[in-house]
Tab-separated table of C-alpha atoms in Angstrom:
chain	number	residue	atom	x	y	z
A	389	UNK	CA	13.402	24.464	-18.936
A	390	UNK	CA	15.928	23.504	-21.588
A	391	UNK	CA	15.946	27.146	-22.750
A	392	UNK	CA	17.151	28.137	-19.276
A	393	UNK	CA	19.277	25.172	-18.151
A	394	UNK	CA	20.344	23.536	-21.372
A	395	UNK	CA	20.285	19.788	-21.901
A	396	UNK	CA	19.727	18.606	-18.325
A	397	UNK	CA	18.690	15.124	-19.529
A	398	UNK	CA	22.100	14.468	-21.100
A	399	UNK	CA	23.794	15.883	-17.989
A	400	UNK	CA	21.855	13.418	-15.823
A	401	UNK	CA	22.800	10.562	-18.169
A	402	UNK	CA	26.478	11.490	-17.716
A	403	UNK	CA	26.012	11.710	-13.948
A	404	UNK	CA	24.328	8.276	-13.916
A	405	UNK	CA	27.249	6.816	-15.880
A	406	UNK	CA	29.690	8.366	-13.403
A	407	UNK	CA	27.750	6.930	-10.450
A	408	UNK	CA	27.751	3.460	-12.006
A	409	UNK	CA	31.465	3.668	-12.843
A	410	UNK	CA	32.121	4.405	-9.178
A	411	UNK	CA	30.006	1.510	-7.946
A	412	UNK	CA	27.081	3.581	-6.702
A	413	UNK	CA	23.767	1.925	-7.530
A	414	UNK	CA	20.417	3.634	-7.936
A	415	UNK	CA	19.114	1.645	-4.956
A	416	UNK	CA	21.602	3.506	-2.718
A	417	UNK	CA	20.145	6.911	-3.595
A	418	UNK	CA	16.745	8.077	-2.354
A	419	UNK	CA	16.414	11.054	-4.691
A	420	UNK	CA	18.182	13.698	-6.722
A	421	UNK	CA	17.780	16.774	-4.548
A	422	UNK	CA	18.902	19.399	-7.043
A	423	UNK	CA	20.858	20.404	-10.101
A	424	UNK	CA	23.315	23.296	-9.774
A	425	UNK	CA	23.680	25.857	-12.548
A	426	UNK	CA	26.812	28.055	-12.530
A	427	UNK	CA	27.128	31.525	-13.998
A	428	UNK	CA	30.239	33.570	-14.749
A	429	UNK	CA	29.116	37.038	-13.614
A	430	UNK	CA	26.851	38.691	-11.067
A	431	UNK	CA	24.895	40.181	-13.973
A	432	UNK	CA	24.121	36.660	-15.276
A	433	UNK	CA	23.245	35.583	-11.723
A	434	UNK	CA	20.578	38.309	-11.560
A	435	UNK	CA	19.276	37.484	-15.065
A	436	UNK	CA	19.019	33.752	-14.295
A	437	UNK	CA	17.474	34.431	-10.908
A	438	UNK	CA	14.756	36.458	-12.621
A	439	UNK	CA	14.199	33.807	-15.326
A	440	UNK	CA	14.018	30.994	-12.787
A	441	UNK	CA	11.528	33.024	-10.743
A	442	UNK	CA	9.104	32.666	-13.662
A	443	UNK	CA	9.145	28.846	-13.490
A	444	UNK	CA	9.979	28.240	-9.834
A	445	UNK	CA	9.566	29.559	-6.308
A	446	UNK	CA	12.644	31.114	-4.731
A	447	UNK	CA	12.768	29.193	-1.437
A	448	UNK	CA	15.959	30.731	-0.148
A	449	UNK	CA	18.958	32.870	-0.907
A	450	UNK	CA	21.837	32.576	1.513
A	451	UNK	CA	25.318	34.055	1.662
A	452	UNK	CA	27.914	31.264	1.539
A	453	UNK	CA	31.612	32.071	1.244
A	454	UNK	CA	30.812	35.763	0.669
A	455	UNK	CA	28.422	35.216	-2.252
A	456	UNK	CA	24.703	34.498	-2.581
A	457	UNK	CA	23.364	31.082	-3.465
A	458	UNK	CA	19.701	30.896	-4.494
A	459	UNK	CA	17.587	27.741	-4.324
A	460	UNK	CA	14.416	27.396	-6.374
A	461	UNK	CA	11.645	24.804	-6.158
A	462	UNK	CA	10.384	24.174	-9.656
A	463	UNK	CA	6.650	24.487	-10.272
A	464	UNK	CA	6.986	21.473	-12.581
A	465	UNK	CA	9.692	19.109	-11.365
A	466	UNK	CA	12.238	17.997	-13.943
A	467	UNK	CA	12.180	14.413	-15.147
A	468	UNK	CA	15.398	12.886	-16.424
A	469	UNK	CA	15.524	9.131	-16.829
A	470	UNK	CA	14.355	7.645	-13.566
A	471	UNK	CA	15.009	10.843	-11.597
A	472	UNK	CA	12.582	13.529	-10.528
A	473	UNK	CA	14.407	16.753	-9.658
A	474	UNK	CA	12.531	19.327	-7.557
A	475	UNK	CA	15.166	22.023	-7.000
A	476	UNK	CA	17.659	24.178	-8.895
A	477	UNK	CA	20.622	25.711	-7.067
A	478	UNK	CA	22.008	28.928	-8.533
A	479	UNK	CA	25.294	30.000	-6.943
A	480	UNK	CA	26.676	33.430	-7.714
A	481	UNK	CA	30.242	33.313	-9.002
A	482	UNK	CA	33.110	33.186	-6.534
A	483	UNK	CA	35.287	36.271	-6.571
A	484	UNK	CA	38.409	34.111	-6.577
A	485	UNK	CA	37.355	31.519	-9.168
A	486	UNK	CA	35.897	31.500	-12.622
A	487	UNK	CA	33.509	28.827	-13.874
A	488	UNK	CA	31.999	28.445	-17.320
A	489	UNK	CA	28.239	28.910	-17.397
A	490	UNK	CA	26.120	25.786	-17.368
A	491	UNK	CA	24.959	22.823	-15.355
A	492	UNK	CA	27.659	21.817	-12.941
A	493	UNK	CA	26.526	19.105	-10.553
A	494	UNK	CA	23.669	17.178	-9.009
A	495	UNK	CA	23.273	16.362	-5.338
A	496	UNK	CA	21.596	13.200	-4.096
A	497	UNK	CA	19.991	12.033	-0.879
A	498	UNK	CA	21.649	8.816	0.269
A	499	UNK	CA	19.593	5.982	1.759
């Protein structure tokens, strides 16, 4: 998965540090629902969608704010520290904004 997503373990370490710095303890979070991976172009969106389809099941692709967002359930969930991450979110780029390619955020389920 690191060939597709990059260093997701370091990203989760940074996210954990940010949570702690903001007073959010692990005991307040039930799970890490997903990691989001941004792309800069629609061409990269299609390439990544195809690559992720080899290691995950596409569970949905929905139009949000005039662009598709795909959600994949990984065949082998990611493990990063004490987190198990079952899903990857792949949003297509916004027409009005530009983002550098890479892991952008994680979303958590709150207890």
